Amino acid sequence: SLPMKARALRIGGLAAGMAVAALLVTAFRVPAESGALGAGVRLIAAAPGELEASPSGTLLSARRLLPGRSAESTVRLRNVTGSDLRVRLRGLPAGRDLDRIVRLELRGPGGRPLARGPLGRFRHWTPPFRLRRAESTRLSARVWIPTSVRTGFEGRDVDVTVEMRARPR
């Protein structure tokens, strides 16, 4: 009857091990998110030598952007030259997937609108703004997907280099 007891112990041990494994999987699982796969937009500031951007590098990073949601950020620009500058900006998206879907708003000194509309339109230079010598100003950027958009953004990402051109005034 010993082999019968050994067999019962093996089956019992196997059942207990499976129960413990199921408990561990349940206890340490990563909770599910909303399940919606949004778009990713990253604006990267490329300031010329006449301007200092703070913080430098990434101006805005929006992950899992969904219709009706937005992301915004600000950057401080400073004229590091001894003369007044005329500054213009444009975006150079790495791809065209989100050109018509994502909206962008860019505001300059005093909250003045520089660009607003589809991301693809930002490929064109903004109107210039004046930055006096040693002066600083804030640029704010906001990106969003309109609530009317239902599809076409899922899992798409784009990096946009924000090119800045500074010319003496």
JSON list of C-alpha atoms in Angstrom, two decimals:
[
{"chain": "A", "resi": 1, "resn": "SER", "atom": "CA", "xyz": [0.00, 0.00, 0.00]},
{"chain": "A", "resi": 2, "resn": "LEU", "atom": "CA", "xyz": [3.11, 2.17, 0.10]},
{"chain": "A", "resi": 3, "resn": "PRO", "atom": "CA", "xyz": [3.11, 2.82, -3.66]},
{"chain": "A", "resi": 4, "resn": "MET", "atom": "CA", "xyz": [-0.54, 3.94, -3.36]},
{"chain": "A", "resi": 5, "resn": "LYS", "atom": "CA", "xyz": [0.40, 6.49, -0.65]},
{"chain": "A", "resi": 6, "resn": "ALA", "atom": "CA", "xyz": [3.35, 7.74, -2.72]},
{"chain": "A", "resi": 7, "resn": "ARG", "atom": "CA", "xyz": [1.09, 8.22, -5.70]},
{"chain": "A", "resi": 8, "resn": "ALA", "atom": "CA", "xyz": [-1.46, 10.13, -3.58]},
{"chain": "A", "resi": 9, "resn": "LEU", "atom": "CA", "xyz": [1.34, 12.32, -2.17]},
{"chain": "A", "resi": 10, "resn": "ARG", "atom": "CA", "xyz": [2.62, 13.10, -5.66]},
{"chain": "A", "resi": 11, "resn": "ILE", "atom": "CA", "xyz": [-0.83, 14.07, -6.89]},
{"chain": "A", "resi": 12, "resn": "GLY", "atom": "CA", "xyz": [-1.44, 16.15, -3.77]},
{"chain": "A", "resi": 13, "resn": "GLY", "atom": "CA", "xyz": [1.95, 17.88, -4.13]},
{"chain": "A", "resi": 14, "resn": "LEU", "atom": "CA", "xyz": [1.30, 18.60, -7.79]},
{"chain": "A", "resi": 15, "resn": "ALA", "atom": "CA", "xyz": [-2.14, 20.09, -7.00]},
{"chain": "A", "resi": 16, "resn": "ALA", "atom": "CA", "xyz": [-0.69, 22.22, -4.18]},
{"chain": "A", "resi": 17, "resn": "GLY", "atom": "CA", "xyz": [2.14, 23.44, -6.45]},
{"chain": "A", "resi": 18, "resn": "MET", "atom": "CA", "xyz": [-0.31, 24.41, -9.17]},
{"chain": "A", "resi": 19, "resn": "ALA", "atom": "CA", "xyz": [-2.49, 26.27, -6.65]},
{"chain": "A", "resi": 20, "resn": "VAL", "atom": "CA", "xyz": [0.53, 28.22, -5.35]},
{"chain": "A", "resi": 21, "resn": "ALA", "atom": "CA", "xyz": [1.63, 29.04, -8.93]},
{"chain": "A", "resi": 22, "resn": "ALA", "atom": "CA", "xyz": [-1.89, 30.28, -9.79]},
{"chain": "A", "resi": 23, "resn": "LEU", "atom": "CA", "xyz": [-1.90, 32.47, -6.67]},
{"chain": "A", "resi": 24, "resn": "LEU", "atom": "CA", "xyz": [1.50, 33.94, -7.54]},
{"chain": "A", "resi": 25, "resn": "VAL", "atom": "CA", "xyz": [0.47, 34.69, -11.12]},
{"chain": "A", "resi": 26, "resn": "THR", "atom": "CA", "xyz": [-2.70, 36.40, -9.91]},
{"chain": "A", "resi": 27, "resn": "ALA", "atom": "CA", "xyz": [-0.98, 38.33, -7.12]},
{"chain": "A", "resi": 28, "resn": "PHE", "atom": "CA", "xyz": [1.93, 39.65, -9.21]},
{"chain": "A", "resi": 29, "resn": "ARG", "atom": "CA", "xyz": [0.26, 40.31, -12.55]},
{"chain": "A", "resi": 30, "resn": "VAL", "atom": "CA", "xyz": [0.57, 43.76, -14.11]},
{"chain": "A", "resi": 31, "resn": "PRO", "atom": "CA", "xyz": [-2.83, 45.45, -14.05]},
{"chain": "A", "resi": 32, "resn": "ALA", "atom": "CA", "xyz": [-4.37, 46.00, -17.45]},
{"chain": "A", "resi": 33, "resn": "GLU", "atom": "CA", "xyz": [-4.65, 49.55, -18.73]},
{"chain": "A", "resi": 34, "resn": "SER", "atom": "CA", "xyz": [-7.62, 50.93, -20.61]},
{"chain": "A", "resi": 35, "resn": "GLY", "atom": "CA", "xyz": [-6.72, 48.75, -23.56]},
{"chain": "A", "resi": 36, "resn": "ALA", "atom": "CA", "xyz": [-6.81, 51.69, -25.97]},
{"chain": "A", "resi": 37, "resn": "LEU", "atom": "CA", "xyz": [-3.65, 52.09, -28.00]},
{"chain": "A", "resi": 38, "resn": "GLY", "atom": "CA", "xyz": [-3.02, 55.79, -28.49]},
{"chain": "A", "resi": 39, "resn": "ALA", "atom": "CA", "xyz": [-0.59, 57.83, -30.55]},
{"chain": "A", "resi": 40, "resn": "GLY", "atom": "CA", "xyz": [2.81, 59.12, -29.47]},
{"chain": "A", "resi": 41, "resn": "VAL", "atom": "CA", "xyz": [4.09, 62.60, -30.30]},
{"chain": "A", "resi": 42, "resn": "ARG", "atom": "CA", "xyz": [7.45, 64.00, -29.26]},
{"chain": "A", "resi": 43, "resn": "LEU", "atom": "CA", "xyz": [8.58, 67.56, -30.00]},
{"chain": "A", "resi": 44, "resn": "ILE", "atom": "CA", "xyz": [12.36, 67.96, -29.92]},
{"chain": "A", "resi": 45, "resn": "ALA", "atom": "CA", "xyz": [13.74, 71.51, -29.70]},
{"chain": "A", "resi": 46, "resn": "ALA", "atom": "CA", "xyz": [16.66, 72.28, -32.03]},
{"chain": "A", "resi": 47, "resn": "ALA", "atom": "CA", "xyz": [17.86, 75.74, -30.97]},
{"chain": "A", "resi": 48, "resn": "PRO", "atom": "CA", "xyz": [20.57, 77.48, -33.00]},
{"chain": "A", "resi": 49, "resn": "GLY", "atom": "CA", "xyz": [23.66, 78.99, -31.34]},
{"chain": "A", "resi": 50, "resn": "GLU", "atom": "CA", "xyz": [21.94, 82.37, -30.94]},
{"chain": "A", "resi": 51, "resn": "LEU", "atom": "CA", "xyz": [19.27, 80.87, -28.67]},
{"chain": "A", "resi": 52, "resn": "GLU", "atom": "CA", "xyz": [19.38, 78.88, -25.48]},
{"chain": "A", "resi": 53, "resn": "ALA", "atom": "CA", "xyz": [16.43, 76.55, -24.83]},
{"chain": "A", "resi": 54, "resn": "SER", "atom": "CA", "xyz": [15.66, 75.45, -21.28]},
{"chain": "A", "resi": 55, "resn": "PRO", "atom": "CA", "xyz": [15.01, 72.65, -20.79]},
{"chain": "A", "resi": 56, "resn": "SER", "atom": "CA", "xyz": [16.99, 71.56, -23.82]},
{"chain": "A", "resi": 57, "resn": "GLY", "atom": "CA", "xyz": [16.11, 68.52, -25.86]},
{"chain": "A", "resi": 58, "resn": "THR", "atom": "CA", "xyz": [12.56, 67.24, -25.63]},
{"chain": "A", "resi": 59, "resn": "LEU", "atom": "CA", "xyz": [10.04, 70.05, -25.55]},
{"chain": "A", "resi": 60, "resn": "LEU", "atom": "CA", "xyz": [6.99, 67.80, -25.25]},
{"chain": "A", "resi": 61, "resn": "SER", "atom": "CA", "xyz": [6.39, 64.09, -24.99]},
{"chain": "A", "resi": 62, "resn": "ALA", "atom": "CA", "xyz": [2.85, 62.75, -25.35]},
{"chain": "A", "resi": 63, "resn": "ARG", "atom": "CA", "xyz": [2.31, 59.02, -25.02]},
{"chain": "A", "resi": 64, "resn": "ARG", "atom": "CA", "xyz": [-0.95, 57.19, -25.48]},
{"chain": "A", "resi": 65, "resn": "LEU", "atom": "CA", "xyz": [-2.64, 60.25, -26.93]},
{"chain": "A", "resi": 66, "resn": "LEU", "atom": "CA", "xyz": [-6.32, 59.53, -27.54]},
{"chain": "A", "resi": 67, "resn": "PRO", "atom": "CA", "xyz": [-9.17, 61.58, -29.03]},
{"chain": "A", "resi": 68, "resn": "GLY", "atom": "CA", "xyz": [-10.23, 64.30, -26.59]},
{"chain": "A", "resi": 69, "resn": "ARG", "atom": "CA", "xyz": [-6.97, 64.23, -24.65]},
{"chain": "A", "resi": 70, "resn": "SER", "atom": "CA", "xyz": [-4.09, 66.68, -24.91]},
{"chain": "A", "resi": 71, "resn": "ALA", "atom": "CA", "xyz": [-0.53, 67.15, -23.68]},
{"chain": "A", "resi": 72, "resn": "GLU", "atom": "CA", "xyz": [1.24, 70.45, -23.16]},
{"chain": "A", "resi": 73, "resn": "SER", "atom": "CA", "xyz": [4.59, 71.81, -22.15]},
{"chain": "A", "resi": 74, "resn": "THR", "atom": "CA", "xyz": [6.63, 75.00, -22.09]},
{"chain": "A", "resi": 75, "resn": "VAL", "atom": "CA", "xyz": [10.22, 75.87, -22.90]},
{"chain": "A", "resi": 76, "resn": "ARG", "atom": "CA", "xyz": [12.13, 79.04, -22.09]},
{"chain": "A", "resi": 77, "resn": "LEU", "atom": "CA", "xyz": [14.08, 80.63, -24.94]},
{"chain": "A", "resi": 78, "resn": "ARG", "atom": "CA", "xyz": [16.84, 83.13, -24.29]},
{"chain": "A", "resi": 79, "resn": "ASN", "atom": "CA", "xyz": [18.66, 85.34, -26.77]},
{"chain": "A", "resi": 80, "resn": "VAL", "atom": "CA", "xyz": [22.35, 84.84, -26.01]},
{"chain": "A", "resi": 81, "resn": "THR", "atom": "CA", "xyz": [23.59, 87.38, -28.56]},
{"chain": "A", "resi": 82, "resn": "GLY", "atom": "CA", "xyz": [24.30, 91.07, -28.28]},
{"chain": "A", "resi": 83, "resn": "SER", "atom": "CA", "xyz": [21.62, 92.06, -30.79]},
{"chain": "A", "resi": 84, "resn": "ASP", "atom": "CA", "xyz": [17.86, 91.77, -31.29]},
{"chain": "A", "resi": 85, "resn": "LEU", "atom": "CA", "xyz": [16.68, 88.67, -33.17]},
{"chain": "A", "resi": 86, "resn": "ARG", "atom": "CA", "xyz": [13.75, 87.71, -35.35]},
{"chain": "A", "resi": 87, "resn": "VAL", "atom": "CA", "xyz": [12.84, 84.13, -34.47]},
{"chain": "A", "resi": 88, "resn": "ARG", "atom": "CA", "xyz": [10.77, 81.71, -36.56]},
{"chain": "A", "resi": 89, "resn": "LEU", "atom": "CA", "xyz": [9.90, 78.08, -35.95]},
{"chain": "A", "resi": 90, "resn": "ARG", "atom": "CA", "xyz": [8.77, 75.09, -37.95]},
{"chain": "A", "resi": 91, "resn": "GLY", "atom": "CA", "xyz": [8.26, 71.40, -37.32]},
{"chain": "A", "resi": 92, "resn": "LEU", "atom": "CA", "xyz": [9.97, 68.65, -39.21]},
{"chain": "A", "resi": 93, "resn": "PRO", "atom": "CA", "xyz": [7.98, 65.46, -38.46]},
{"chain": "A", "resi": 94, "resn": "ALA", "atom": "CA", "xyz": [9.86, 62.23, -39.06]},
{"chain": "A", "resi": 95, "resn": "GLY", "atom": "CA", "xyz": [6.79, 60.80, -40.84]},
{"chain": "A", "resi": 96, "resn": "ARG", "atom": "CA", "xyz": [3.42, 61.81, -42.25]},
{"chain": "A", "resi": 97, "resn": "ASP", "atom": "CA", "xyz": [1.19, 59.26, -40.48]},
{"chain": "A", "resi": 98, "resn": "LEU", "atom": "CA", "xyz": [-0.21, 61.78, -37.99]},
{"chain": "A", "resi": 99, "resn": "ASP", "atom": "CA", "xyz": [-0.02, 64.97, -40.12]},
{"chain": "A", "resi": 100, "resn": "ARG", "atom": "CA", "xyz": [-3.81, 65.25, -40.49]},
{"chain": "A", "resi": 101, "resn": "ILE", "atom": "CA", "xyz": [-4.84, 63.60, -37.23]},
{"chain": "A", "resi": 102, "resn": "VAL", "atom": "CA", "xyz": [-2.85, 65.36, -34.50]},
{"chain": "A", "resi": 103, "resn": "ARG", "atom": "CA", "xyz": [-3.44, 69.05, -33.84]},
{"chain": "A", "resi": 104, "resn": "LEU", "atom": "CA", "xyz": [-0.71, 71.38, -32.59]},
{"chain": "A", "resi": 105, "resn": "GLU", "atom": "CA", "xyz": [-0.87, 74.78, -30.95]},
{"chain": "A", "resi": 106, "resn": "LEU", "atom": "CA", "xyz": [2.29, 76.81, -30.40]},
{"chain": "A", "resi": 107, "resn": "ARG", "atom": "CA", "xyz": [2.28, 80.10, -28.49]},
{"chain": "A", "resi": 108, "resn": "GLY", "atom": "CA", "xyz": [5.13, 82.58, -28.25]},
{"chain": "A", "resi": 109, "resn": "PRO", "atom": "CA", "xyz": [5.86, 85.76, -26.28]},
{"chain": "A", "resi": 110, "resn": "GLY", "atom": "CA", "xyz": [2.87, 86.97, -24.29]},
{"chain": "A", "resi": 111, "resn": "GLY", "atom": "CA", "xyz": [0.85, 83.92, -25.31]},
{"chain": "A", "resi": 112, "resn": "ARG", "atom": "CA", "xyz": [0.77, 85.11, -28.93]},
{"chain": "A", "resi": 113, "resn": "PRO", "atom": "CA", "xyz": [-0.37, 82.28, -31.25]},
{"chain": "A", "resi": 114, "resn": "LEU", "atom": "CA", "xyz": [2.36, 81.19, -33.65]},
{"chain": "A", "resi": 115, "resn": "ALA", "atom": "CA", "xyz": [0.83, 78.01, -35.06]},
{"chain": "A", "resi": 116, "resn": "ARG", "atom": "CA", "xyz": [-2.49, 76.19, -34.67]},
{"chain": "A", "resi": 117, "resn": "GLY", "atom": "CA", "xyz": [-3.89, 73.40, -36.75]},
{"chain": "A", "resi": 118, "resn": "PRO", "atom": "CA", "xyz": [-2.97, 69.98, -38.15]},
{"chain": "A", "resi": 119, "resn": "LEU", "atom": "CA", "xyz": [0.55, 68.83, -37.36]},
{"chain": "A", "resi": 120, "resn": "GLY", "atom": "CA", "xyz": [1.40, 68.76, -41.10]},
{"chain": "A", "resi": 121, "resn": "ARG", "atom": "CA", "xyz": [0.78, 72.50, -41.40]},
{"chain": "A", "resi": 122, "resn": "PHE", "atom": "CA", "xyz": [3.59, 73.12, -38.87]},
{"chain": "A", "resi": 123, "resn": "ARG", "atom": "CA", "xyz": [6.08, 72.13, -41.60]},
{"chain": "A", "resi": 124, "resn": "HIS", "atom": "CA", "xyz": [5.88, 75.78, -42.71]},
{"chain": "A", "resi": 125, "resn": "TRP", "atom": "CA", "xyz": [7.70, 78.58, -40.89]},
{"chain": "A", "resi": 126, "resn": "THR", "atom": "CA", "xyz": [5.70, 80.50, -38.28]},
{"chain": "A", "resi": 127, "resn": "PRO", "atom": "CA", "xyz": [5.44, 84.28, -38.40]},
{"chain": "A", "resi": 128, "resn": "PRO", "atom": "CA", "xyz": [8.52, 85.81, -36.75]},
{"chain": "A", "resi": 129, "resn": "PHE", "atom": "CA", "xyz": [8.62, 87.17, -33.25]},
{"chain": "A", "resi": 130, "resn": "ARG", "atom": "CA", "xyz": [11.16, 89.57, -31.80]},
{"chain": "A", "resi": 131, "resn": "LEU", "atom": "CA", "xyz": [13.53, 88.58, -29.04]},
{"chain": "A", "resi": 132, "resn": "ARG", "atom": "CA", "xyz": [15.64, 91.45, -27.74]},
{"chain": "A", "resi": 133, "resn": "ARG", "atom": "CA", "xyz": [19.26, 90.92, -26.77]},
{"chain": "A", "resi": 134, "resn": "ALA", "atom": "CA", "xyz": [19.65, 88.92, -23.55]},
{"chain": "A", "resi": 135, "resn": "GLU", "atom": "CA", "xyz": [15.83, 88.65, -23.33]},
{"chain": "A", "resi": 136, "resn": "SER", "atom": "CA", "xyz": [14.00, 85.44, -22.41]},
{"chain": "A", "resi": 137, "resn": "THR", "atom": "CA", "xyz": [10.53, 84.32, -23.38]},
{"chain": "A", "resi": 138, "resn": "ARG", "atom": "CA", "xyz": [8.31, 81.29, -22.97]},
{"chain": "A", "resi": 139, "resn": "LEU", "atom": "CA", "xyz": [7.10, 79.08, -25.77]},
{"chain": "A", "resi": 140, "resn": "SER", "atom": "CA", "xyz": [4.21, 76.78, -25.02]},
{"chain": "A", "resi": 141, "resn": "ALA", "atom": "CA", "xyz": [3.18, 73.79, -27.08]},
{"chain": "A", "resi": 142, "resn": "ARG", "atom": "CA", "xyz": [0.04, 71.69, -26.93]},
{"chain": "A", "resi": 143, "resn": "VAL", "atom": "CA", "xyz": [-0.88, 68.62, -28.99]},
{"chain": "A", "resi": 144, "resn": "TRP", "atom": "CA", "xyz": [-4.19, 66.78, -29.11]},
{"chain": "A", "resi": 145, "resn": "ILE", "atom": "CA", "xyz": [-6.38, 64.51, -31.18]},
{"chain": "A", "resi": 146, "resn": "PRO", "atom": "CA", "xyz": [-9.87, 65.93, -31.83]},
{"chain": "A", "resi": 147, "resn": "THR", "atom": "CA", "xyz": [-12.81, 63.98, -30.40]},
{"chain": "A", "resi": 148, "resn": "SER", "atom": "CA", "xyz": [-14.18, 63.56, -33.94]},
{"chain": "A", "resi": 149, "resn": "VAL", "atom": "CA", "xyz": [-11.27, 61.26, -34.87]},
{"chain": "A", "resi": 150, "resn": "ARG", "atom": "CA", "xyz": [-12.22, 57.60, -34.52]},
{"chain": "A", "resi": 151, "resn": "THR", "atom": "CA", "xyz": [-9.35, 55.71, -36.13]},
{"chain": "A", "resi": 152, "resn": "GLY", "atom": "CA", "xyz": [-5.96, 56.01, -37.82]},
{"chain": "A", "resi": 153, "resn": "PHE", "atom": "CA", "xyz": [-3.89, 57.02, -34.78]},
{"chain": "A", "resi": 154, "resn": "GLU", "atom": "CA", "xyz": [-3.62, 53.72, -32.94]},
{"chain": "A", "resi": 155, "resn": "GLY", "atom": "CA", "xyz": [-0.04, 52.74, -32.18]},
{"chain": "A", "resi": 156, "resn": "ARG", "atom": "CA", "xyz": [1.48, 55.44, -34.39]},
{"chain": "A", "resi": 157, "resn": "ASP", "atom": "CA", "xyz": [4.38, 57.55, -33.14]},
{"chain": "A", "resi": 158, "resn": "VAL", "atom": "CA", "xyz": [6.09, 60.59, -34.58]},
{"chain": "A", "resi": 159, "resn": "ASP", "atom": "CA", "xyz": [9.11, 62.64, -33.54]},
{"chain": "A", "resi": 160, "resn": "VAL", "atom": "CA", "xyz": [8.95, 66.27, -34.61]},
{"chain": "A", "resi": 161, "resn": "THR", "atom": "CA", "xyz": [12.14, 68.34, -34.69]},
{"chain": "A", "resi": 162, "resn": "VAL", "atom": "CA", "xyz": [11.19, 71.92, -33.85]},
{"chain": "A", "resi": 163, "resn": "GLU", "atom": "CA", "xyz": [13.64, 73.89, -35.96]},
{"chain": "A", "resi": 164, "resn": "MET", "atom": "CA", "xyz": [14.33, 77.46, -34.83]},
{"chain": "A", "resi": 165, "resn": "ARG", "atom": "CA", "xyz": [15.76, 80.15, -37.09]},
{"chain": "A", "resi": 166, "resn": "ALA", "atom": "CA", "xyz": [17.16, 83.31, -35.49]},
{"chain": "A", "resi": 167, "resn": "ARG", "atom": "CA", "xyz": [18.20, 86.24, -37.66]},
{"chain": "A", "resi": 168, "resn": "PRO", "atom": "CA", "xyz": [19.55, 89.62, -36.54]},
{"chain": "A", "resi": 169, "resn": "ARG", "atom": "CA", "xyz": [16.84, 92.25, -36.66]}
]
